[in-house]
Structure formats: structure tokens, C-alpha cells
Tab-separated table of C-alpha atoms in Angstrom:
chain	number	residue	atom	x	y	z
E	573	MET	CA	-24.707	-13.500	11.218
E	574	SER	CA	-23.384	-12.483	7.783
E	575	LEU	CA	-23.933	-8.780	8.515
E	576	TYR	CA	-21.987	-9.125	11.757
E	577	THR	CA	-19.164	-10.732	9.798
E	578	PHE	CA	-19.283	-8.035	7.140
E	579	PHE	CA	-19.086	-5.067	9.510
E	580	GLY	CA	-16.604	-6.788	11.808
E	581	CYS	CA	-14.243	-7.555	8.934
E	582	LEU	CA	-14.829	-4.099	7.433
E	583	LEU	CA	-13.733	-2.354	10.622
E	584	LEU	CA	-10.876	-4.772	11.194
E	585	ALA	CA	-9.472	-4.346	7.681
E	586	TYR	CA	-10.037	-0.613	7.187
E	587	GLY	CA	-10.373	0.729	10.737
E	588	PRO	CA	-6.709	1.725	11.260
E	589	ILE	CA	-6.268	3.506	7.924
E	590	LEU	CA	-9.696	5.164	8.128
E	591	SER	CA	-8.726	6.515	11.550
E	592	ILE	CA	-5.540	7.976	10.072
E	593	PHE	CA	-7.521	9.473	7.212
E	594	PHE	CA	-10.265	11.172	9.229
E	595	LEU	CA	-8.037	12.351	12.076
E	596	TYR	CA	-4.976	13.471	10.146
E	597	ILE	CA	-5.331	13.582	6.351
E	598	ALA	CA	-8.924	14.690	5.672
E	599	PRO	CA	-8.621	18.109	7.430
E	600	ASN	CA	-5.766	19.095	5.086
E	601	ALA	CA	-6.604	19.524	1.388
E	602	GLN	CA	-2.928	19.311	0.408
E	603	TYR	CA	-2.633	15.894	2.059
E	604	VAL	CA	-5.789	14.676	0.328
E	605	LEU	CA	-4.425	15.648	-3.093
E	606	LEU	CA	-1.092	13.986	-2.315
E	607	MET	CA	-2.902	10.853	-1.133
E	608	VAL	CA	-4.962	10.657	-4.335
E	609	SER	CA	-1.831	11.099	-6.465
E	610	SER	CA	-0.062	8.300	-4.640
E	611	ALA	CA	-3.115	6.062	-4.895
E	612	PHE	CA	-3.138	6.665	-8.652
E	613	PHE	CA	0.463	5.449	-8.940
E	614	CYS	CA	-0.447	2.354	-6.939
E	615	LEU	CA	-3.403	1.787	-9.253
E	616	ILE	CA	-1.080	2.014	-12.262
E	617	ALA	CA	1.170	-0.620	-10.672
E	618	LEU	CA	-1.792	-2.925	-10.045
E	619	LEU	CA	-3.071	-2.366	-13.581
E	620	LEU	CA	0.295	-3.245	-15.120
E	621	SER	CA	0.504	-6.378	-12.963
E	622	SER	CA	-2.999	-7.382	-14.046
E	623	VAL	CA	-2.164	-6.878	-17.727
E	624	ILE	CA	0.959	-9.025	-17.419
E	625	TRP	CA	-0.992	-11.705	-15.536
E	626	TYR	CA	-3.724	-11.705	-18.190
E	627	PHE	CA	-1.349	-12.165	-21.118
E	628	ALA	CA	1.052	-14.573	-19.363
E	629	LYS	CA	-1.318	-17.528	-19.608
E	630	SER	CA	1.298	-20.136	-18.739
E	631	ALA	CA	2.291	-18.358	-15.503
E	632	GLN	CA	-1.181	-17.551	-14.148
E	633	SER	CA	-1.158	-20.494	-11.763
E	634	MET	CA	2.436	-19.877	-10.655
E	635	HIS	CA	2.024	-17.588	-7.658
E	636	PHE	CA	5.794	-17.207	-7.236
E	637	VAL	CA	6.108	-15.604	-10.660
E	638	SER	CA	3.058	-13.367	-10.194
E	639	ILE	CA	4.264	-12.077	-6.836
E	640	THR	CA	7.777	-11.498	-8.180
E	641	TYR	CA	6.775	-9.122	-10.967
E	642	SER	CA	3.886	-7.542	-9.028
E	643	VAL	CA	6.097	-6.443	-6.137
E	644	ALA	CA	8.790	-5.274	-8.571
E	645	ILE	CA	6.282	-3.100	-10.439
E	646	GLN	CA	4.946	-1.634	-7.189
E	647	GLU	CA	8.445	-0.716	-6.057
E	648	ILE	CA	9.281	0.845	-9.441
E	649	CYS	CA	6.107	2.947	-9.251
E	650	ARG	CA	7.012	3.903	-5.677
E	651	TRP	CA	10.366	5.177	-6.957
E	652	GLY	CA	8.621	6.969	-9.826
E	653	PHE	CA	6.292	8.718	-7.410
E	654	TYR	CA	9.267	9.778	-5.297
E	655	LEU	CA	10.883	11.359	-8.362
E	656	LEU	CA	7.659	13.237	-9.117
E	657	LEU	CA	7.251	14.359	-5.517
E	658	ASN	CA	10.903	15.419	-5.342
E	659	LYS	CA	10.335	17.840	-8.224
E	660	ALA	CA	7.172	19.225	-6.625
E	661	GLU	CA	8.562	19.360	-3.079
E	662	ALA	CA	9.516	23.034	-3.193
E	663	GLY	CA	6.003	24.012	-4.235
E	664	LEU	CA	4.436	21.720	-1.646
E	665	ASN	CA	6.580	23.245	1.083
E	666	THR	CA	5.542	26.744	0.010
E	667	VAL	CA	1.836	26.065	0.497
E	668	SER	CA	2.207	23.831	3.556
E	669	ALA	CA	1.266	24.978	7.047
E	670	ASN	CA	4.944	24.971	8.097
E	671	PRO	CA	6.996	25.845	4.979
E	672	LYS	CA	10.367	25.613	6.734
E	673	SER	CA	9.689	22.516	8.803
E	674	PRO	CA	12.371	19.806	8.438
E	675	PHE	CA	9.650	17.178	8.883
E	676	ASN	CA	7.691	18.063	5.734
E	677	ARG	CA	9.368	15.333	3.671
E	678	SER	CA	8.506	12.710	6.313
E	679	VAL	CA	4.907	13.910	6.383
E	680	PHE	CA	4.688	13.789	2.582
E	681	ALA	CA	6.091	10.246	2.673
E	682	LEU	CA	3.530	9.197	5.275
E	683	VAL	CA	0.628	10.629	3.277
E	684	SER	CA	1.973	9.066	0.079
E	685	GLY	CA	2.240	5.724	1.822
E	686	PHE	CA	-1.328	6.109	2.969
E	687	GLY	CA	-2.459	6.520	-0.640
E	688	TYR	CA	-0.612	3.346	-1.586
E	689	ALA	CA	-2.089	1.538	1.423
E	690	LEU	CA	-5.642	2.658	0.720
E	691	MET	CA	-5.638	1.689	-2.948
E	692	SER	CA	-3.937	-1.685	-2.474
E	693	SER	CA	-6.271	-2.618	0.391
E	694	LEU	CA	-9.389	-1.606	-1.533
E	695	VAL	CA	-8.392	-3.534	-4.652
E	696	GLY	CA	-7.179	-6.564	-2.739
E	697	TYR	CA	-9.960	-7.084	-0.212
E	698	ILE	CA	-13.187	-5.318	-1.157
E	699	SER	CA	-14.513	-8.117	-3.403
E	700	LEU	CA	-13.881	-10.751	-0.734
E	701	LEU	CA	-15.518	-8.518	1.866
E	702	VAL	CA	-18.673	-8.248	-0.258
E	703	GLU	CA	-18.806	-12.049	-0.501
E	704	SER	CA	-19.014	-12.274	3.296
E	705	ILE	CA	-22.635	-11.063	3.069
E	706	GLY	CA	-23.574	-14.103	1.005
E	707	PRO	CA	-25.193	-17.256	2.388
E	708	GLY	CA	-21.994	-19.330	2.345
E	709	VAL	CA	-18.883	-19.227	4.514
E	710	ILE	CA	-15.373	-19.821	3.208
E	711	MET	CA	-13.032	-21.274	5.798
E	712	CYS	CA	-9.323	-20.474	5.619
E	713	PRO	CA	-7.383	-23.542	4.374
E	714	SER	CA	-4.387	-22.829	6.626
E	715	CYS	CA	-6.560	-22.085	9.677
E	716	PRO	CA	-9.749	-24.191	9.405
E	717	LYS	CA	-11.344	-22.701	12.535
E	718	ALA	CA	-11.344	-19.155	11.125
E	719	THR	CA	-13.083	-17.786	8.056
E	720	LEU	CA	-11.118	-16.530	5.069
E	721	TYR	CA	-12.850	-13.160	5.498
E	722	PHE	CA	-11.417	-12.735	9.000
E	723	ILE	CA	-7.873	-13.820	8.157
E	724	SER	CA	-7.860	-11.656	5.024
E	725	ALA	CA	-9.101	-8.676	7.049
E	726	ILE	CA	-6.153	-9.009	9.427
E	727	THR	CA	-3.767	-9.363	6.497
E	728	THR	CA	-5.256	-6.305	4.774
E	729	SER	CA	-4.933	-4.196	7.909
E	730	LEU	CA	-1.306	-5.198	8.445
E	731	PHE	CA	-0.360	-4.669	4.801
E	732	SER	CA	-1.975	-1.215	4.885
E	733	LEU	CA	0.215	-0.168	7.792
E	734	MET	CA	3.280	-1.760	6.219
E	735	HIS	CA	2.759	0.199	2.990
E	736	ILE	CA	2.877	3.409	5.000
E	737	PHE	CA	6.114	2.355	6.707
E	738	TRP	CA	7.627	1.102	3.442
E	739	MET	CA	6.922	4.427	1.760
E	740	MET	CA	8.499	6.410	4.591
E	741	ILE	CA	11.607	4.204	4.717
E	742	SER	CA	12.021	4.115	0.936
E	743	PHE	CA	11.635	7.902	0.608
E	744	GLU	CA	14.336	8.342	3.215
E	745	GLY	CA	16.511	5.841	1.376
E	746	PHE	CA	15.978	7.522	-1.996
E	747	SER	CA	16.932	10.890	-0.537
E	748	GLU	CA	20.179	9.460	0.871
E	749	LEU	CA	21.411	7.937	-2.413
E	750	PRO	CA	24.125	7.223	-3.446
E	751	LEU	CA	25.256	6.614	0.145
E	752	MET	CA	25.337	3.014	1.354
E	753	LYS	CA	22.718	3.620	4.059
E	754	GLY	CA	20.304	4.759	1.362
E	755	TRP	CA	20.795	1.541	-0.607
E	756	LEU	CA	20.381	-0.506	2.579
E	757	LYS	CA	17.033	1.119	3.379
E	758	ILE	CA	15.759	0.550	-0.158
E	759	ALA	CA	16.962	-3.063	-0.064
E	760	TRP	CA	15.213	-3.561	3.275
E	761	VAL	CA	11.930	-2.255	1.883
E	762	ILE	CA	12.117	-4.501	-1.180
E	763	ALA	CA	13.166	-7.579	0.807
E	764	SER	CA	10.483	-7.109	3.469
E	765	HIS	CA	7.835	-6.451	0.786
E	766	TYR	CA	8.755	-9.706	-0.940
E	767	GLY	CA	8.890	-11.545	2.380
E	768	ALA	CA	5.463	-10.357	3.480
E	769	SER	CA	3.936	-11.075	0.069
E	770	PHE	CA	5.322	-14.598	-0.123
E	771	ALA	CA	4.284	-15.264	3.488
E	772	VAL	CA	0.593	-14.711	2.722
E	773	SER	CA	0.554	-16.368	-0.697
């Protein structure tokens, strides 16, 4: 039964983003490189959050504090990646399949969001997924009839898709600054990121 749980949760958590990868990103080397770059920025954000959590001994058990600075660091790294991509956009457009397409920036944002989604989902869920093979079963405290592996798989899948949407919306917002609609889009991304993170804590 544990192998059924493992593969079921594996496909539930990573099925949507793996489908996007194999059908859309993998055939294009430029998209793969952009995805890896974005995933690296996400990894930096997670590393910085982990370092802060490790040294802030008194706040380790305070989930509110941990979520607050973790989301803030992720959003700062998202903005940093946008600045880097904005400088490289002309070169990326030159070597893209459609150099003059007005949708290139949206495609770059989608692929960048995929990198963020892939890295955050791997770091956040892979260790729990491996534990599902073990002899024991951990039930979800908030939903006693479902296992923690299953609920976490659903959460991982949804967060992966949300990271893609957040990246696309934030890139559009960054490009529209200093107009008010740009600030509103960025504020929406930050607020919804905090809301989703606090909802699953």
C-alpha cells in the first residue's frame, strides 16, 4: 500500500508541472536555461530563509515570523530575477523562435515562474514524499481521515501553479511601474502569497 501512496502522491504533487515541462519547456533549450536560472534564484531565497531560521533560535517555533520573512525574501528574489531578465531580454528575444513577438515577455515570465515552482515544490515536499514509503502513516491533524502525504501533495500542486501565475502577474506589474496598476499587481501578488502561505501553516 505504501508504494501506491508514494506514486499516487508523486503524480498528484508533480504531475501538472511535469506536464508543462515535458510538453512545453523541455523541447526549447532557451526555456530550460531560463527555468534553471529562475530555480537558482528561488534556491537562494530558500537558503537565506533557512539561514535566518537557523540563527533565530527564539523564533523557530513562531510560524508567523518564519512565514513573514520567508515570503518577503522570495518576493525580493523574484524582483531581483526580473531585473536580471530585463537586462538580458534583448538578447533572449534575438535568439528566440519569434524575435519580434509581443508575447515573449509573457512566455519568459511563465518559464521563470515554472523554475520557481519546481524548486519550491521539490524542496518543500520531496522529503515528506519519501517518508510515505515507510511503514508508518501520518494522518493530517486538520483532516484526520486523510494522510498528511495526500494533503501535502494537493498543496504542493496548487502552490506550484500559483508560483507560475504569481511570476507572470508580478513581471507584468514590474514592467508597468511606476503606474498605479503596476503597484496594484505587485501588491496583489504579495498579499495572495502571504494569504496562501498563512492558510496552509
